[in-house]
Amino acid sequence: MSINSDASGENTEWFASRRSLIFGAMGMAGLGAGAAVVEHVWRKKDIGARLFNPFSIENFDLPPVPGLLNAKGEPMPGFSSADLAGKRSLLVVWASWCPTCREEHKHIVALAKRNLAPIYGADVKDPPTKAKFFLAKYGNPFVAIGMDENTYLQRALGAKGVPATFVVGPGPVVEWSTYEGLDEETIEKEIVPRLKAKAA
C-alpha cells in the first residue's frame, strides 16, 4: 500500500509542478503582453509630444531662467517673438552642458561687446543653477535669456540639437542660420555683415 501511496503522491506532485509551470509561463506571457501594450501607448504619447509644437518664429514666448540676474543685479528677462519683431538681432540656442556651446561662447561674448545688435539666448533643457554658474564664470552676452525646457523653440527653428545660431532680421524672418558651433571666421564672414546691415 505504501508503494501505491508514494506513487500517487509523486504523480500528484508532478502534476502540480507541471501545472504551476504552465500557469507561470502563461502569467509571464500575459505580463509581457501587458508591458508591450503599455510601451506602445507611451511610445505613441512620446511621438505625439514630439510632433506637437505650439511654437514658431512668429509666435513663441520663453520664460526667464529663475534667479538669473543681469550685470545690474536685476532679474534677467525671458523673451518672445514680440521682442524680435521689426529689428535685426542674433538668436543663440545653447546649453551649459553642451561642449560645443562652451567652446563658442567666448566668441559670442566678444561679439556682444561690439554692440552691433541685441543677442538673445534660448537655454535648452538646462538646470537654472548650472546656467547661472556657466554665465557667471564665462560671461553673459545676452540681453535676455529664455528657458526652452521642452525644446519647442529649438525644434520650431529646425534645430535638432545645440548649438544653433540665427540672424533674425528684421524679425520674424530668419535671414541666416547655422547648426554648427561658431568660430571667428564664421562670425566675421556671415554674422557681422548681416548685423551691420540693420543701419542700411
Short mmCIF file of C-alpha atoms in Angstrom, two decimals:
data_model
loop_
_atom_site.label_atom_id
_atom_site.label_comp_id
_atom_site.label_asym_id
_atom_site.label_seq_id
_atom_site.Cartn_x
_atom_site.Cartn_y
_atom_site.Cartn_z
CA MET A 1 0.00 0.00 0.00
CA SER A 2 2.79 2.32 0.84
CA ILE A 3 4.23 1.87 -2.64
CA ASN A 4 0.95 2.85 -4.31
CA SER A 5 0.56 5.78 -1.93
CA ASP A 6 4.05 7.02 -2.71
CA ALA A 7 3.49 6.66 -6.44
CA SER A 8 0.22 8.53 -6.20
CA GLY A 9 1.91 11.28 -4.25
CA GLU A 10 4.66 11.53 -6.81
CA ASN A 11 2.10 11.72 -9.63
CA THR A 12 0.17 14.43 -7.78
CA GLU A 13 3.34 16.38 -7.07
CA TRP A 14 4.48 16.04 -10.69
CA PHE A 15 1.08 17.21 -11.97
CA ALA A 16 1.01 20.17 -9.58
CA SER A 17 4.53 21.18 -10.56
CA ARG A 18 3.72 20.94 -14.26
CA ARG A 19 0.53 22.92 -13.79
CA SER A 20 2.45 25.61 -11.87
CA LEU A 21 4.96 25.85 -14.68
CA ILE A 22 2.22 26.18 -17.29
CA PHE A 23 0.32 28.85 -15.35
CA GLY A 24 3.58 30.59 -14.54
CA ALA A 25 4.51 30.69 -18.19
CA MET A 26 1.05 31.98 -19.07
CA GLY A 27 1.36 34.64 -16.42
CA MET A 28 4.73 35.75 -17.69
CA ALA A 29 3.38 35.86 -21.23
CA GLY A 30 0.48 37.97 -20.01
CA LEU A 31 2.82 40.34 -18.21
CA GLY A 32 4.98 40.59 -21.31
CA ALA A 33 1.97 41.37 -23.47
CA GLY A 34 0.78 43.94 -20.95
CA ALA A 35 4.18 45.57 -20.86
CA ALA A 36 4.25 45.66 -24.65
CA VAL A 37 0.85 47.38 -24.71
CA VAL A 38 1.98 49.95 -22.13
CA GLU A 39 5.20 50.58 -24.05
CA HIS A 40 3.23 51.02 -27.28
CA VAL A 41 0.90 53.53 -25.62
CA TRP A 42 3.77 55.53 -24.17
CA ARG A 43 5.63 55.49 -27.47
CA LYS A 44 2.55 56.91 -29.16
CA LYS A 45 2.33 59.59 -26.49
CA ASP A 46 6.03 60.40 -26.93
CA ILE A 47 5.62 60.66 -30.69
CA GLY A 48 2.60 62.92 -30.19
CA ALA A 49 4.58 65.12 -27.82
CA ARG A 50 7.41 65.39 -30.33
CA LEU A 51 5.08 66.18 -33.22
CA PHE A 52 3.04 68.74 -31.31
CA ASN A 53 4.78 72.08 -31.14
CA PRO A 54 2.94 75.29 -30.26
CA PHE A 55 5.93 77.49 -31.15
CA SER A 56 7.04 79.13 -34.36
CA ILE A 57 9.44 82.01 -35.05
CA GLU A 58 6.34 84.18 -35.48
CA ASN A 59 4.75 83.13 -32.19
CA PHE A 60 6.61 81.97 -29.08
CA ASP A 61 7.18 83.02 -25.51
CA LEU A 62 10.07 81.74 -23.37
CA PRO A 63 10.02 82.30 -19.59
CA PRO A 64 13.11 83.66 -17.82
CA VAL A 65 15.66 81.45 -16.09
CA PRO A 66 14.70 81.55 -12.38
CA GLY A 67 17.16 83.51 -10.26
CA LEU A 68 19.31 84.68 -13.15
CA LEU A 69 20.44 88.30 -12.79
CA ASN A 70 21.98 90.72 -15.26
CA ALA A 71 25.09 92.86 -14.69
CA LYS A 72 22.99 95.42 -12.78
CA GLY A 73 21.70 92.79 -10.36
CA GLU A 74 18.24 92.87 -11.91
CA PRO A 75 16.29 89.76 -12.97
CA MET A 76 17.25 88.68 -16.48
CA PRO A 77 14.07 88.60 -18.58
CA GLY A 78 12.88 85.87 -20.88
CA PHE A 79 11.82 86.84 -24.38
CA SER A 80 9.21 86.23 -27.02
CA SER A 81 8.55 86.69 -30.71
CA ALA A 82 7.44 90.25 -29.92
CA ASP A 83 11.00 91.08 -28.78
CA LEU A 84 12.40 90.05 -32.16
CA ALA A 85 9.75 91.80 -34.23
CA GLY A 86 10.80 94.63 -36.55
CA LYS A 87 14.51 94.60 -35.78
CA ARG A 88 17.69 92.71 -36.57
CA SER A 89 19.07 90.50 -33.83
CA LEU A 90 21.04 87.35 -33.11
CA LEU A 91 19.37 84.32 -31.54
CA VAL A 92 21.58 81.65 -29.98
CA VAL A 93 20.21 78.26 -28.92
CA TRP A 94 22.57 76.84 -26.30
CA ALA A 95 23.02 74.90 -23.05
CA SER A 96 25.70 74.86 -20.38
CA TRP A 97 26.04 71.07 -20.69
CA CYS A 98 26.93 71.32 -24.40
CA PRO A 99 30.72 71.14 -25.09
CA THR A 100 30.43 72.96 -28.43
CA CYS A 101 28.36 75.71 -26.77
CA ARG A 102 31.09 76.18 -24.17
CA GLU A 103 33.70 76.41 -26.93
CA GLU A 104 31.83 79.01 -28.98
CA HIS A 105 30.70 81.10 -26.01
CA LYS A 106 33.84 83.27 -25.89
CA HIS A 107 33.20 84.34 -29.48
CA ILE A 108 29.62 85.34 -28.65
CA VAL A 109 30.82 87.33 -25.63
CA ALA A 110 33.32 89.18 -27.84
CA LEU A 111 30.63 89.86 -30.44
CA ALA A 112 28.27 91.27 -27.81
CA LYS A 113 30.89 93.87 -26.81
CA ARG A 114 30.70 95.33 -30.34
CA ASN A 115 27.04 96.30 -29.81
CA LEU A 116 26.02 95.52 -33.37
CA ALA A 117 22.63 94.08 -32.40
CA PRO A 118 20.93 92.54 -29.37
CA ILE A 119 21.76 88.90 -28.74
CA TYR A 120 19.07 86.60 -27.32
CA GLY A 121 19.71 83.20 -25.78
CA ALA A 122 17.39 80.20 -25.70
CA ASP A 123 18.66 77.91 -22.93
CA VAL A 124 17.69 74.31 -23.74
CA LYS A 125 16.92 71.72 -21.04
CA ASP A 126 19.35 73.31 -18.64
CA PRO A 127 19.03 73.35 -14.83
CA PRO A 128 18.85 77.03 -13.78
CA THR A 129 21.70 76.62 -11.26
CA LYS A 130 24.03 75.31 -13.96
CA ALA A 131 23.04 78.04 -16.42
CA LYS A 132 23.70 80.71 -13.75
CA PHE A 133 27.08 79.21 -12.85
CA PHE A 134 28.11 78.99 -16.50
CA LEU A 135 27.21 82.61 -17.30
CA ALA A 136 28.79 83.91 -14.08
CA LYS A 137 32.03 82.15 -14.97
CA TYR A 138 32.25 82.79 -18.71
CA GLY A 139 30.25 85.99 -19.17
CA ASN A 140 26.72 86.83 -20.19
CA PRO A 141 26.44 88.23 -23.74
CA PHE A 142 22.63 88.10 -23.83
CA VAL A 143 20.09 90.91 -23.42
CA ALA A 144 17.50 88.27 -22.49
CA ILE A 145 17.52 84.52 -21.87
CA GLY A 146 14.52 82.26 -22.16
CA MET A 147 14.15 78.70 -20.88
CA ASP A 148 13.39 76.27 -23.70
CA GLU A 149 12.77 73.35 -21.38
CA ASN A 150 10.60 71.44 -23.84
CA THR A 151 12.82 72.28 -26.87
CA TYR A 152 9.80 73.88 -28.56
CA LEU A 153 11.69 76.88 -29.94
CA GLN A 154 14.73 74.79 -30.81
CA ARG A 155 12.61 72.44 -32.93
CA ALA A 156 10.49 75.24 -34.38
CA LEU A 157 13.72 76.72 -35.75
CA GLY A 158 14.69 73.40 -37.34
CA ALA A 159 17.50 72.63 -34.90
CA LYS A 160 17.85 69.01 -33.78
CA GLY A 161 20.26 69.93 -31.03
CA VAL A 162 22.52 72.62 -29.63
CA PRO A 163 24.18 74.87 -30.52
CA ALA A 164 22.28 76.67 -33.23
CA THR A 165 22.54 80.33 -34.22
CA PHE A 166 20.15 82.53 -36.19
CA VAL A 167 20.40 86.02 -37.61
CA VAL A 168 16.85 87.30 -37.29
CA GLY A 169 16.02 90.37 -39.15
CA PRO A 170 14.05 92.14 -39.30
CA GLY A 171 12.01 89.74 -37.16
CA PRO A 172 10.28 87.40 -37.50
CA VAL A 173 12.28 86.45 -40.60
CA VAL A 174 15.34 84.20 -40.17
CA GLU A 175 17.91 85.60 -42.57
CA TRP A 176 20.75 83.18 -41.86
CA SER A 177 21.32 80.17 -39.65
CA THR A 178 23.87 77.54 -38.69
CA TYR A 179 23.59 74.38 -36.64
CA GLU A 180 27.33 74.20 -36.08
CA GLY A 181 29.50 75.85 -33.47
CA LEU A 182 30.63 79.40 -34.14
CA ASP A 183 34.22 80.47 -34.74
CA GLU A 184 35.80 83.83 -35.53
CA GLU A 185 35.76 83.24 -39.28
CA THR A 186 32.06 82.40 -39.40
CA ILE A 187 31.18 85.36 -37.23
CA GLU A 188 33.18 87.83 -39.34
CA LYS A 189 32.09 86.41 -42.69
CA GLU A 190 28.44 85.54 -42.08
CA ILE A 191 27.12 87.26 -38.96
CA VAL A 192 28.80 90.65 -38.64
CA PRO A 193 27.88 91.91 -42.15
CA ARG A 194 24.26 90.94 -41.61
CA LEU A 195 24.04 92.60 -38.21
CA LYS A 196 25.65 95.76 -39.59
CA ALA A 197 23.03 95.85 -42.31
CA LYS A 198 20.47 96.99 -39.74
CA ALA A 199 21.53 100.58 -40.36
CA ALA A 200 21.10 100.30 -44.13
#
